[in-house]
Amino acid sequence: VYTALHRLALGGDLPFADGAYAGIVLAGVFTSGHVGIEGLDELIRICRPGGIIVLTVKNTLWQAGFAERIAELEKQGVITRVEETRPYASMPGEADTVPSRGLVLRVG
């Protein structure tokens, strides 16, 4: 399935054309110390209209502006929230784990 490997840092510009991908999946990326809300717009840019982005978000980021950005993008018609999970323990059994939620977004 994979034809290329790219080692990149999410959060700035990505070297892909607008609408290059039909689907994007991220797990454990939008979390404290990794990538914040600044990575979302670039993912939307490289996902084609009608494409799907599946991602997880730690509650700390969700409550620090991610939820508001998702709502703003929905209001603008940039994305549609197809599905959102309830918060869940992404690291069950570990003390002090911060809950996450899963999102499925449709672009355009």
Short mmCIF file of C-alpha atoms in Angstrom, two decimals:
data_model
loop_
_atom_site.label_atom_id
_atom_site.label_comp_id
_atom_site.label_asym_id
_atom_site.label_seq_id
_atom_site.Cartn_x
_atom_site.Cartn_y
_atom_site.Cartn_z
CA VAL A 1 0.00 0.00 0.00
CA TYR A 2 2.84 2.39 0.83
CA THR A 3 4.77 3.87 -2.07
CA ALA A 4 6.78 6.48 -0.18
CA LEU A 5 8.03 7.26 3.31
CA HIS A 6 8.26 10.90 4.42
CA ARG A 7 9.82 11.90 7.73
CA LEU A 8 8.27 15.27 8.50
CA ALA A 9 7.24 17.41 11.44
CA LEU A 10 3.56 18.25 11.59
CA GLY A 11 2.81 21.81 12.58
CA GLY A 12 4.20 23.73 9.62
CA ASP A 13 3.85 23.47 5.86
CA LEU A 14 3.83 19.96 4.40
CA PRO A 15 5.36 19.27 0.96
CA PHE A 16 2.17 17.85 -0.54
CA ALA A 17 -0.25 19.33 -3.06
CA ASP A 18 -3.67 20.60 -2.05
CA GLY A 19 -6.09 17.67 -1.98
CA ALA A 20 -3.33 15.07 -2.41
CA TYR A 21 -4.94 12.48 -0.12
CA ALA A 22 -8.39 10.89 0.11
CA GLY A 23 -7.86 9.91 3.73
CA ILE A 24 -5.57 10.75 6.62
CA VAL A 25 -5.27 8.84 9.91
CA LEU A 26 -3.48 10.13 13.02
CA ALA A 27 -3.37 8.49 16.45
CA GLY A 28 -1.43 9.85 19.41
CA VAL A 29 -0.39 12.97 17.50
CA PHE A 30 -2.62 15.72 18.92
CA THR A 31 -1.40 15.53 22.50
CA SER A 32 0.62 17.59 24.95
CA GLY A 33 4.25 17.77 23.89
CA HIS A 34 3.54 16.61 20.33
CA VAL A 35 1.33 18.57 17.94
CA GLY A 36 -1.34 21.09 18.85
CA ILE A 37 -4.13 22.71 16.91
CA GLU A 38 -1.56 24.29 14.57
CA GLY A 39 -1.31 21.00 12.67
CA LEU A 40 -4.98 20.71 11.74
CA ASP A 41 -5.30 23.27 8.93
CA GLU A 42 -2.44 21.75 6.95
CA LEU A 43 -4.04 18.31 7.17
CA ILE A 44 -7.29 19.75 5.86
CA ARG A 45 -5.40 21.41 3.00
CA ILE A 46 -3.81 18.16 1.81
CA CYS A 47 -7.04 16.13 2.13
CA ARG A 48 -9.25 16.31 -0.96
CA PRO A 49 -12.84 17.56 -0.79
CA GLY A 50 -14.99 14.70 0.43
CA GLY A 51 -11.94 13.05 2.01
CA ILE A 52 -11.82 11.78 5.57
CA ILE A 53 -9.49 12.66 8.43
CA VAL A 54 -9.54 10.32 11.43
CA LEU A 55 -7.68 11.53 14.51
CA THR A 56 -7.43 11.36 18.27
CA VAL A 57 -7.12 14.38 20.56
CA LYS A 58 -6.11 14.50 24.21
CA ASN A 59 -8.67 16.32 26.39
CA THR A 60 -6.01 18.83 27.45
CA LEU A 61 -5.76 20.04 23.83
CA TRP A 62 -9.50 19.66 23.23
CA GLN A 63 -10.21 22.03 26.11
CA ALA A 64 -7.38 24.42 25.13
CA GLY A 65 -8.85 25.51 21.80
CA PHE A 66 -9.19 22.37 19.67
CA ALA A 67 -12.95 22.09 20.29
CA GLU A 68 -13.47 25.74 19.36
CA ARG A 69 -11.40 25.38 16.17
CA ILE A 70 -13.37 22.31 15.08
CA ALA A 71 -16.65 24.19 15.70
CA GLU A 72 -15.36 27.21 13.74
CA LEU A 73 -14.30 25.06 10.78
CA GLU A 74 -17.70 23.34 10.81
CA LYS A 75 -19.50 26.69 10.83
CA GLN A 76 -17.39 27.82 7.86
CA GLY A 77 -18.26 24.61 5.96
CA VAL A 78 -14.61 23.57 5.77
CA ILE A 79 -15.27 20.25 7.55
CA THR A 80 -18.15 18.15 8.79
CA ARG A 81 -17.84 16.22 12.03
CA VAL A 82 -18.97 12.74 10.99
CA GLU A 83 -18.33 11.10 14.35
CA GLU A 84 -16.90 11.93 17.76
CA THR A 85 -16.28 9.43 20.54
CA ARG A 86 -16.84 10.06 24.19
CA PRO A 87 -13.60 10.67 26.11
CA TYR A 88 -11.80 7.40 26.82
CA ALA A 89 -8.65 6.27 28.60
CA SER A 90 -6.12 5.97 25.81
CA MET A 91 -3.55 4.38 28.11
CA PRO A 92 -5.66 2.11 30.34
CA GLY A 93 -3.90 0.89 33.43
CA GLU A 94 -1.49 3.84 33.60
CA ALA A 95 -1.90 6.24 36.51
CA ASP A 96 -2.84 9.83 35.71
CA THR A 97 -3.65 9.15 32.06
CA VAL A 98 -5.41 12.02 30.31
CA PRO A 99 -8.53 10.98 28.41
CA SER A 100 -8.67 11.29 24.62
CA ARG A 101 -11.48 11.39 22.08
CA GLY A 102 -11.62 10.19 18.50
CA LEU A 103 -12.91 12.31 15.62
CA VAL A 104 -13.89 11.52 12.06
CA LEU A 105 -13.98 14.64 9.88
CA ARG A 106 -15.09 15.00 6.27
CA VAL A 107 -13.34 17.76 4.33
CA GLY A 108 -15.43 20.22 2.31
#
